[in-house]
Coordinates of C-alpha atoms and ligand atoms in Angstrom, one line a residue:
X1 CA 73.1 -8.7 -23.1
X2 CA 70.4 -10.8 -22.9
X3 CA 69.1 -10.2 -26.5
X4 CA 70.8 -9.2 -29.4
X5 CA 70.4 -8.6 -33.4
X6 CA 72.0 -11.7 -35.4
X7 CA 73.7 -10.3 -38.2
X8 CA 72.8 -11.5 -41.5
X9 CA 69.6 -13.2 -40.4
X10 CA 66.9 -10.4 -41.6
X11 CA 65.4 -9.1 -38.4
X12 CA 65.5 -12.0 -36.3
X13 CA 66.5 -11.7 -32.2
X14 CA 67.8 -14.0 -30.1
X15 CA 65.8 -14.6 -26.7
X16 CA 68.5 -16.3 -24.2
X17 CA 66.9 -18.4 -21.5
X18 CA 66.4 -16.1 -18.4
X19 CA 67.5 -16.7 -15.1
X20 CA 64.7 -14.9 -13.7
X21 CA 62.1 -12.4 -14.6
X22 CA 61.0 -9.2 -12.2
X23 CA 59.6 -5.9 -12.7
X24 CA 56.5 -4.3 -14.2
X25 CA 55.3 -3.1 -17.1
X26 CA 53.1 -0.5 -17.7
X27 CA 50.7 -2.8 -20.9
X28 CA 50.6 -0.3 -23.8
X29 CA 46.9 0.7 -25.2
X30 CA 44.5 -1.6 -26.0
X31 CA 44.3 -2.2 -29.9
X32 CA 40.7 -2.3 -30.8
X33 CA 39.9 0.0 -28.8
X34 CA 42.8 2.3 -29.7
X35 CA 41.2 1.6 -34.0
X36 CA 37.5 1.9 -32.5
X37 CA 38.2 5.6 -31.0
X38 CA 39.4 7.0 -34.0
X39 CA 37.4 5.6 -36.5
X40 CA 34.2 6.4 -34.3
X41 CA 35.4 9.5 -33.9
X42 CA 36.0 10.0 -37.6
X43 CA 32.6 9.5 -37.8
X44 CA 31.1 11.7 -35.3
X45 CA 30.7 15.7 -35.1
X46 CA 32.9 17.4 -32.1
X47 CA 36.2 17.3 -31.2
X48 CA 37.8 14.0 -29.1
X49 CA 40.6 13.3 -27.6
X50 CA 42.3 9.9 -27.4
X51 CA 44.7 9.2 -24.9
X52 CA 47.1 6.3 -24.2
X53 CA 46.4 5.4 -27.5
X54 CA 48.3 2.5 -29.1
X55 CA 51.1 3.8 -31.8
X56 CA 51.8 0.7 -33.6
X57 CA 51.5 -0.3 -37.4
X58 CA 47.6 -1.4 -36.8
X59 CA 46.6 1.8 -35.8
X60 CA 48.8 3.8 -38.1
X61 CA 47.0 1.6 -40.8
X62 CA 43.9 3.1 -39.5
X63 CA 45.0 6.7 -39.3
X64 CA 46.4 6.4 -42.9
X65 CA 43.0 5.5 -44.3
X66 CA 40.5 7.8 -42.1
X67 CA 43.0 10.6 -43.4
X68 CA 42.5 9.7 -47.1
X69 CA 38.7 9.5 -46.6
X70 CA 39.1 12.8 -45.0
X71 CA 39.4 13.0 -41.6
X72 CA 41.1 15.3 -39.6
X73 CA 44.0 13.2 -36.8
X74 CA 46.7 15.3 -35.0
X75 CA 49.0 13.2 -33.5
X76 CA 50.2 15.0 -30.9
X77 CA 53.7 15.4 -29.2
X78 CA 52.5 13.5 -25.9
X79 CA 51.3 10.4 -27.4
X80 CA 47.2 11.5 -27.8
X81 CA 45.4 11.8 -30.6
X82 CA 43.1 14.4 -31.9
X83 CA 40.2 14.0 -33.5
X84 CA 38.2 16.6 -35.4
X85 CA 35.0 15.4 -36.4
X86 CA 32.7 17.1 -39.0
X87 CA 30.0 14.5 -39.3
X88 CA 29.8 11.3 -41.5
X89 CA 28.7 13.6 -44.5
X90 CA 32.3 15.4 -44.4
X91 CA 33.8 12.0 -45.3
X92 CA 34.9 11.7 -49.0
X93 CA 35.7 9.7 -51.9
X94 CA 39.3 8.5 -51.1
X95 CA 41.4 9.4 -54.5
X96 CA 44.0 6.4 -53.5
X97 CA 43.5 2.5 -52.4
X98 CA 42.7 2.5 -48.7
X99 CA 45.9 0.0 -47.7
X100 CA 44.9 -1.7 -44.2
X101 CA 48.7 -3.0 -44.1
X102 CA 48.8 -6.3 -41.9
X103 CA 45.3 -5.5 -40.0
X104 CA 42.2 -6.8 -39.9
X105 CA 40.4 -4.9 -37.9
X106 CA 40.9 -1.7 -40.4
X107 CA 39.6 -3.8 -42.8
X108 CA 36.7 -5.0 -41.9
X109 CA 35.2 -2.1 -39.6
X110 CA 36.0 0.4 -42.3
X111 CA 34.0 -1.9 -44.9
X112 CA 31.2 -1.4 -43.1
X113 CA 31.8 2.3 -42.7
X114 CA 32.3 2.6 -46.2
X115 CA 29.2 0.4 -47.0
X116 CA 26.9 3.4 -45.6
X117 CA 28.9 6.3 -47.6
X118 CA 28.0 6.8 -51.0
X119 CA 30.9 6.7 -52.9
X120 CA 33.5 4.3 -54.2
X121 CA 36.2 2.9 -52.3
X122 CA 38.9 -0.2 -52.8
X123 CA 40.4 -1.7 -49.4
X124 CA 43.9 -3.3 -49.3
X125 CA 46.6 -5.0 -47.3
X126 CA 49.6 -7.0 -46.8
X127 CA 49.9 -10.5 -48.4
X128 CA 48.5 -12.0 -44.9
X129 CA 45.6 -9.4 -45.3
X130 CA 44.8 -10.5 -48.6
X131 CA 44.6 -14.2 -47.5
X132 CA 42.4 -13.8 -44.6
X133 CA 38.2 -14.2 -46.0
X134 CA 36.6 -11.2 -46.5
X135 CA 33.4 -12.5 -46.9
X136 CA 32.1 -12.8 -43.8
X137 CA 31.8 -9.2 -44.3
X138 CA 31.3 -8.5 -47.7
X139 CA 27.8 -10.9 -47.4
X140 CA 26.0 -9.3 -44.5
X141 CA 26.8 -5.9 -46.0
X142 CA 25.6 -7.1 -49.2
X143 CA 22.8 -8.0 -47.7
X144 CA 22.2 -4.6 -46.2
X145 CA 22.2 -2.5 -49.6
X146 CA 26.3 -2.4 -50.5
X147 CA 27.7 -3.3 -53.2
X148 CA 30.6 -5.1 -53.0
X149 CA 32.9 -7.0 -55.3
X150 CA 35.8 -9.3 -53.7
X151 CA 39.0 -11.0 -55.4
X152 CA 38.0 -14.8 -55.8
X153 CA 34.3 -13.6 -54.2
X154 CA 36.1 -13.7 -50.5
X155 CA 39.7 -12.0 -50.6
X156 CA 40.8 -8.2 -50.6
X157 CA 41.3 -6.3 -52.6
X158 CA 37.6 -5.5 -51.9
X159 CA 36.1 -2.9 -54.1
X160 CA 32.7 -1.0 -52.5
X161 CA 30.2 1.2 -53.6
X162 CA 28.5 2.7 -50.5
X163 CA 25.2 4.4 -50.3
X164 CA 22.0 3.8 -49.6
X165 CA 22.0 0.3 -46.4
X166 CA 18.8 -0.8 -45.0
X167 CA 18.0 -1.3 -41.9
X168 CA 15.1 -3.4 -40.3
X169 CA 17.3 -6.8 -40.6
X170 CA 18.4 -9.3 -38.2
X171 CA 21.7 -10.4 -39.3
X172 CA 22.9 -14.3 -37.8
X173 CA 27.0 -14.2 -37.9
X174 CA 28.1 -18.2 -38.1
X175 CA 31.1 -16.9 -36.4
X176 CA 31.5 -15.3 -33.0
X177 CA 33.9 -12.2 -34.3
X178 CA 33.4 -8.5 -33.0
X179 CA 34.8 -7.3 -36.4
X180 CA 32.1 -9.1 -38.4
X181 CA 30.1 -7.6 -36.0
X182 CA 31.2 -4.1 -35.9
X183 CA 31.3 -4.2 -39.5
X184 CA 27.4 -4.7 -39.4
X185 CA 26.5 -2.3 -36.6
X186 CA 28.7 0.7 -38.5
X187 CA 26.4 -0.3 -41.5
X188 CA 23.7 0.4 -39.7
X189 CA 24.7 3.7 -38.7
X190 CA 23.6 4.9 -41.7
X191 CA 20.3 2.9 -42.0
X192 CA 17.0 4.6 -41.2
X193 CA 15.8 1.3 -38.5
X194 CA 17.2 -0.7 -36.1
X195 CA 19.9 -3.3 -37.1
X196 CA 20.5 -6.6 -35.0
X197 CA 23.5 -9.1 -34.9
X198 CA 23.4 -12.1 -33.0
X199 CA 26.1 -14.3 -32.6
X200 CA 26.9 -17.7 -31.7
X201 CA 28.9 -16.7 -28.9
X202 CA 29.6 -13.2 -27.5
X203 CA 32.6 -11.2 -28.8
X204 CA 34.2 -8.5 -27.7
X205 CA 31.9 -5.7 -26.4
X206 CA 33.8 -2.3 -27.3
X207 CA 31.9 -0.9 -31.0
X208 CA 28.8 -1.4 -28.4
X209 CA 30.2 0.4 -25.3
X210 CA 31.7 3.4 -27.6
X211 CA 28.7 4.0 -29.9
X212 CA 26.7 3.9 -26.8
X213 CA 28.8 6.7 -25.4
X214 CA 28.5 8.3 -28.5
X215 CA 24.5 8.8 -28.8
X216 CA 23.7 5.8 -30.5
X217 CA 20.8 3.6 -29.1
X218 CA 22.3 0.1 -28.3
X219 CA 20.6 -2.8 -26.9
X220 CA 22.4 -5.8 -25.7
X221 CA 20.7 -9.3 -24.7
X222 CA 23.4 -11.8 -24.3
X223 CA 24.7 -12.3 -27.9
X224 CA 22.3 -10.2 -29.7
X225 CA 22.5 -6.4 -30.0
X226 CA 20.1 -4.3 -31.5
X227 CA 22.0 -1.1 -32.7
X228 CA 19.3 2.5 -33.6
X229 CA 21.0 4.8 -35.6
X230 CA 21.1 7.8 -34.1
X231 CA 19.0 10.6 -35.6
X232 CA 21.4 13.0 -36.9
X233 CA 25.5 12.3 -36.1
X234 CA 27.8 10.5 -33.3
X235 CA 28.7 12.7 -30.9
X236 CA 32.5 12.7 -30.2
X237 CA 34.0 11.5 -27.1
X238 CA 37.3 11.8 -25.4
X239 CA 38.7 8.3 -24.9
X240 CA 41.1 6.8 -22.4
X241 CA 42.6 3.9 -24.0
X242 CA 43.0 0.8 -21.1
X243 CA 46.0 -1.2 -21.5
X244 CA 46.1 -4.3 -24.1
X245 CA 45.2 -7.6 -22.3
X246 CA 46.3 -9.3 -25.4
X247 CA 50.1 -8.0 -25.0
X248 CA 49.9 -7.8 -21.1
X249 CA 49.0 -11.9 -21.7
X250 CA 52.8 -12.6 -23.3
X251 CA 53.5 -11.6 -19.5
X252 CA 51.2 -12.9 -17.7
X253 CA 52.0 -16.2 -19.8
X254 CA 56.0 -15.9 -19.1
X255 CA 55.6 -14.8 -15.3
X256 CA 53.4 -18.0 -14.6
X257 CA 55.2 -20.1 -17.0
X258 CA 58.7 -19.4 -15.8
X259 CA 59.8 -21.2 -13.0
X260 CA 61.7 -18.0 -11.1
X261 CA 59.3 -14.8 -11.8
X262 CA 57.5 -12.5 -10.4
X263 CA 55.7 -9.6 -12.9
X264 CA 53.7 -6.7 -12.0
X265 CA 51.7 -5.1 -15.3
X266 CA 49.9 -2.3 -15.0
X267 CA 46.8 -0.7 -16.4
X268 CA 45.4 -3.7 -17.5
X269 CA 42.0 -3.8 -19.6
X270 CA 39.5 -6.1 -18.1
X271 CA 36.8 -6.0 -20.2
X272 CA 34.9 -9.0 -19.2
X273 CA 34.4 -10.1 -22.9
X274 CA 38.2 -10.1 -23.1
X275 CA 39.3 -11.6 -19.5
X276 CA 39.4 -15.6 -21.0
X277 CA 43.1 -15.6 -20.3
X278 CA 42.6 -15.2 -16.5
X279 CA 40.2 -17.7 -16.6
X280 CA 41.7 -20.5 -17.9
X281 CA 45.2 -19.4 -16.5
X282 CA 43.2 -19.9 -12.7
X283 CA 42.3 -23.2 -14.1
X284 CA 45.7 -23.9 -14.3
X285 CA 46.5 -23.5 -11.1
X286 CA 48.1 -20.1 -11.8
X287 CA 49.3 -17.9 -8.7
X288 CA 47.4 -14.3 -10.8
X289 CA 46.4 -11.5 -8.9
X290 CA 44.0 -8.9 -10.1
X291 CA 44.8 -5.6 -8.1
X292 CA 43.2 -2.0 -7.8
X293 CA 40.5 -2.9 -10.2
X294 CA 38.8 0.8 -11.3
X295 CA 37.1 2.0 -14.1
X296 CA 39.0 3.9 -17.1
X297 CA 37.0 5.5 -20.1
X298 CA 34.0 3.3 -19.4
X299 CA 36.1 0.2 -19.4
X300 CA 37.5 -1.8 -16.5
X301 CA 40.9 -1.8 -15.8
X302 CA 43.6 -3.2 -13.1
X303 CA 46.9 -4.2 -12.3
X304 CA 47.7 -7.8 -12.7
X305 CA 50.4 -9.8 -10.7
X306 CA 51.7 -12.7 -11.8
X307 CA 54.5 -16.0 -9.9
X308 CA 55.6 -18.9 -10.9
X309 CA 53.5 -21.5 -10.9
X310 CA 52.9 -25.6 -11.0
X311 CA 50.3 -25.6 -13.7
X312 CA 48.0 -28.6 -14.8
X313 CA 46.4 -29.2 -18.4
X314 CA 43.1 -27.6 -18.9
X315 CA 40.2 -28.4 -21.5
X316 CA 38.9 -24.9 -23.0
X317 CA 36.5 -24.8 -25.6
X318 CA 32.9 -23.2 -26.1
X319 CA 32.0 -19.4 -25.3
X320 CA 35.7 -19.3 -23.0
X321 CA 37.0 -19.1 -26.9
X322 CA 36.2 -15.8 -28.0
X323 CA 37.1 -14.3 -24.8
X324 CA 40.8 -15.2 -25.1
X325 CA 41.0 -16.1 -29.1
X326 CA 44.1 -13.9 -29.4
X327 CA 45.9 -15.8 -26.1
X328 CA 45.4 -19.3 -27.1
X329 CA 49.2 -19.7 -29.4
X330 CA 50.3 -18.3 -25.4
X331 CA 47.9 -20.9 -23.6
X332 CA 49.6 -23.8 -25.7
X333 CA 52.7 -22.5 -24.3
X334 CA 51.7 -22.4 -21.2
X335 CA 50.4 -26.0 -21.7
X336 CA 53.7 -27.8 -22.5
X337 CA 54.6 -27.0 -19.4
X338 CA 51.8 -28.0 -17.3
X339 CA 51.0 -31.4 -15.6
X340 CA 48.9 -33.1 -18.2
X341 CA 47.2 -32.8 -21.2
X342 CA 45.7 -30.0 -22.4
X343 CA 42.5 -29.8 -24.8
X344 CA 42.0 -26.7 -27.2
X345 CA 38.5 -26.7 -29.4
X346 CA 35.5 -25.0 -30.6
X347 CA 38.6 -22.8 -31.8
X348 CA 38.9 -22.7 -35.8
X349 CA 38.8 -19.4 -36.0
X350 CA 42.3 -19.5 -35.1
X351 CA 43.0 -20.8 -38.8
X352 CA 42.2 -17.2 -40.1
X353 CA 44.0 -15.1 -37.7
X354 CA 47.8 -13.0 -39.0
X355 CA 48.5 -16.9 -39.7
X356 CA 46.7 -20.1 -39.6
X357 CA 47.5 -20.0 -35.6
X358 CA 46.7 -23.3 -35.7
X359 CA 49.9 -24.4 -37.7
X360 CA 52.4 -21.6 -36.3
X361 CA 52.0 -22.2 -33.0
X362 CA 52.4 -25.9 -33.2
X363 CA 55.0 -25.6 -35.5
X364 CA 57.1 -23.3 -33.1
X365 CA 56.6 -25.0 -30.2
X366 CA 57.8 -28.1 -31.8
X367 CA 60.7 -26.8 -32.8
X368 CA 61.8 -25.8 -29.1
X369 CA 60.5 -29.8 -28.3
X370 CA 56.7 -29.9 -27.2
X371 CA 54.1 -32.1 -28.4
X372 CA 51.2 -30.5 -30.2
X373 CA 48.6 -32.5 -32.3
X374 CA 46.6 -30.2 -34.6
X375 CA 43.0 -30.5 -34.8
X376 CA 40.5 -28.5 -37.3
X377 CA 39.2 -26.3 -34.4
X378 CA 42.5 -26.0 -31.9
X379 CA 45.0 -28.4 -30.7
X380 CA 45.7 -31.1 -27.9
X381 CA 49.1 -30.2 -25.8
X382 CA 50.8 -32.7 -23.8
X383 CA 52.3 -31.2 -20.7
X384 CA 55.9 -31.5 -19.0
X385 CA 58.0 -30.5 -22.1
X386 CA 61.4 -29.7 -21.7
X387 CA 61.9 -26.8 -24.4
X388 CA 64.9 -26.2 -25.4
X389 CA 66.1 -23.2 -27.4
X390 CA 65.7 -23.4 -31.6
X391 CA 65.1 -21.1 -34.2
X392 CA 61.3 -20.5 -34.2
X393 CA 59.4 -18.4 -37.2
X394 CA 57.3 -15.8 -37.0
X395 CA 54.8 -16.3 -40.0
X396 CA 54.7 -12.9 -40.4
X397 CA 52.4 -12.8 -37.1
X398 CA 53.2 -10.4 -34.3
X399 CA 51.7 -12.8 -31.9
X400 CA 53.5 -15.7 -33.2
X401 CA 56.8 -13.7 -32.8
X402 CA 56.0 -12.4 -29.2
X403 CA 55.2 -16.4 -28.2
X404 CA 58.7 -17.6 -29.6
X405 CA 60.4 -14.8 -27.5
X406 CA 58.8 -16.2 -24.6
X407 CA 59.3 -19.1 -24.6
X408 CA 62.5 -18.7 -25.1
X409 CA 63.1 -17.4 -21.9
X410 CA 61.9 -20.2 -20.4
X411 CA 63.8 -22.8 -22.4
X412 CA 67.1 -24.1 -22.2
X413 CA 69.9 -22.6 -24.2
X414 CA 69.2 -19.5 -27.2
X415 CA 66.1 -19.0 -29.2
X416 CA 66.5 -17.0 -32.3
X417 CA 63.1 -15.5 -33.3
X418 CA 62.8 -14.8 -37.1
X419 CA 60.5 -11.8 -37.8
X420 CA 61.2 -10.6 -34.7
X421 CA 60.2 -7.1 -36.2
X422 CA 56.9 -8.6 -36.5
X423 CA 55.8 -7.3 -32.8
X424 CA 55.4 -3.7 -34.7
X425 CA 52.0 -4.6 -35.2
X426 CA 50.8 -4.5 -31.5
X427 CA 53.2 -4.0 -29.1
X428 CA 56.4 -1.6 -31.3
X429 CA 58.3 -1.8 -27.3
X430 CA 58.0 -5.5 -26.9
X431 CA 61.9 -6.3 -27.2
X432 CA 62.9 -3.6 -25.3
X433 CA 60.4 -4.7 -22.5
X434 CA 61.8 -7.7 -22.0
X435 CA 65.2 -6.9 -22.0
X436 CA 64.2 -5.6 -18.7
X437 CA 62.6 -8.2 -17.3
X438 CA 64.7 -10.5 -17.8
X439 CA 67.4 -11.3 -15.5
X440 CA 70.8 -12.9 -17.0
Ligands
S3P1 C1 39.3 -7.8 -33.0 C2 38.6 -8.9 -33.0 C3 39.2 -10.3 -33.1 C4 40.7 -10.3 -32.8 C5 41.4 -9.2 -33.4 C6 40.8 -7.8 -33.0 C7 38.6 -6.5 -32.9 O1 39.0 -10.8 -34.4 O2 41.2 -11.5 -33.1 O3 42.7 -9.2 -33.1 O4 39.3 -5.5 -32.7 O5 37.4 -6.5 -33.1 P1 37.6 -11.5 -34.8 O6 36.5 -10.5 -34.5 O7 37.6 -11.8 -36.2 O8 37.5 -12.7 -33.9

């Protein structure tokens, strides 16, 4: 057995060095899109269905809150989702907290869904949830006609009274984040003129792609979008969720990484706003192969195939960030062992992630040996590390948890991963995946 549960140790795992990795991997759905489809949806008038949608405890967050403002979700016996949409108006006055669990991306795009409706709502989570600053969102909406009241001015629990939101403004985020973004364009759903965001960098493109789908009048230049409400509701649409290129990357990082694999994962999202990873994985001299590219749902998608491969330090920083802000704790892995040093900035955004990532990720790869210097907007990797297995922590941060367990299968000797559970967030199949990829 390659992995196994260690008794008495909560729910950590142990990730045994692998002799080899081989196989494939069909990527479960992409998460923000998977939130975005049935929120949207939520929102809209018609019927939609959602298919290859991402069960995990993000999305059932979602699900749990658009039910208590009223919508209508089957979940259905094949994995889709049904949607029943009786316009924005149908929504209602939740008569509980709205409890967002561990994600932020419930949080802050139902905010500024909420910000439009007129009624009273309070917005929850977890204890990393109610860390993480809320008011990045909590000003722009303010500034649109909400009122909103924060814990300490910037933490949830956030307590809004929708209603009336104007539009006509030009909102400037001093942060390039597509949920401080979407939060302003579903605000602005319910305003009667155009909204604009523009951002320092570009984010993630999916609120635009889906509204657009969806009847409302969206103009992108670069990093500004200029969102029209439509005039009376969304439309629904039936969407095809691509696979996750943020969980496909702990493979694409261990296949690469690994000095005896070869990995084939399937259904890949490429959204070109999401595609960093590739990028600075090339740079590195990775042997990556992007296969029967085609489009899915409006989104590209293809299968990605991954070898070992020498890789040599890389400097990323600037609008490559955004692109692959989720990969980076995987791109520090990949680092120690590369040829060199490796420079990550322009990257402090990774301070407010599940966990200062900042701090996790240097802290667990220090533990299995590396060298990692911490720096207010990334980190600076030194390359050829010899890691060799430790017990690495989670943080209560499904991305911290997947990097331990990969890089334990790359170094020497037993990892045990505490908050191994932790993977329930985004990617609930993740140990049971790499059980069969890896070869003992
Ligand atoms: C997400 C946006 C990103 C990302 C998060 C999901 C989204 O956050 O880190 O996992 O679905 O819009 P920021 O927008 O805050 O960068």
């Amino acid at each position: 057995m390659g992995i196994s549960t260690v008794v008495g140790a909560g729910d950590a795992q142990v990730a045994a060095h692998a002799r080899a990795l081989r196989g494939e991997v069909s990527v479960p759905g992409d998460k923000s899109i998977s939130h975005r489809a049935l929120m949207f949806n939520a929102l809209a008038r018609g019927a939609a269905r959602v298919d290859g949608f991402l069960d995990s405890a993000d999305t059932r967050s979602t699900i749990h809150c658009l039910r208590l403002m009223g919508a209508t979700i089957e979940e259905l016996e094949d994995g889709g989702v049904l949607i029943h949409g009786a316009g924005r108006a149908a929504l209602h006055e939740p008569d509980d907290v709205l409890d967002c669990g561990n994600s932020g991306t419930s949080m802050r795009l139902l905010a500024g869904i909420l910000a439009g409706l007129p009624f009273l709502s309070i917005l929850t989570g977890d204890a990393s949830l109610r860390q993480r600053p809320m008011d990045r969102i909590a000003g722009p909406l303010r500034e649109m006609g909400a009122r909103i009241h924060a814990r300490q001015e910037r933490f949830a629990p956030l307590v809004i009274e929708g209603g009336t939101v104007h539009g006509g403004l030009t909102m400037r985020t001093p942060m390039a984040s597509a949920q401080v973004k979407s939060a302003i364009l579903l605000a602005g759903l319910g305003a009667d003129a155009p909204t604009t965001v523009v951002e320092p960098a570009q984010s993630r493109d999916h609120t635009e792609r889906m509204l657009a789908a969806m009847g409302a009048g969206i103009e992108v230049d670069g990093r500004q979008v200029v969102l029209t409400p439509p005039s009376g509701d969304l439309q629904a649409v039936d969407v095809r969720v691509p696979g996750d290129i943020s969980t496909a990357a702990a493979w694409m990082v261990a296949g690469v990484a690994h000095p005896d694999a070869e990995l084939r994962l399937l259904g890949v999202g490429m959204n070109p706003s999401r595609t960093g990873l590739i990028d600075i994985l090339r740079a590195m001299g990775a042997d990556l192969e992007v296969e029967e590219e085609r489009v899915v749902g409006g989104e590209p998608v293809a299968d990605v195939v991954v070898r070992s491969s020498r890789l040599r330090g890389v400097e990323v920083g600037g609008a490559l960030v955004p692109r692959a802000i989720d990969e980076l704790p995987l791109v520090a892995l990949a680092a120690c062992l590369a040829e060199g040093e490796t420079v990550i900035r322009d990257a402090e955004e990774l301070v407010v992630k599940e966990s200062n990532r900042v701090a996790t990720t240097a802290e667990a790869l220090r533990a299995l040996g590396a060298t990692v210097e911490e720096r207010p907007d990334g980190m600076v990797v030194q390359g050829g590390a010899r890691l060799t297995g430790a017990t690495v922590r989670s943080s209560g941060d499904h991305r911290l948890a997947m990097l331990g367990a990969v890089a334990g299968l790359i170094a020497t000797g037993e990892t045990t991963v505490e908050g191994a559970g932790d993977v329930a967030v985004s990617y609930p199949a993740f140990w049971s995946d790499l059980g069969r990829l890896r070869q003992s």
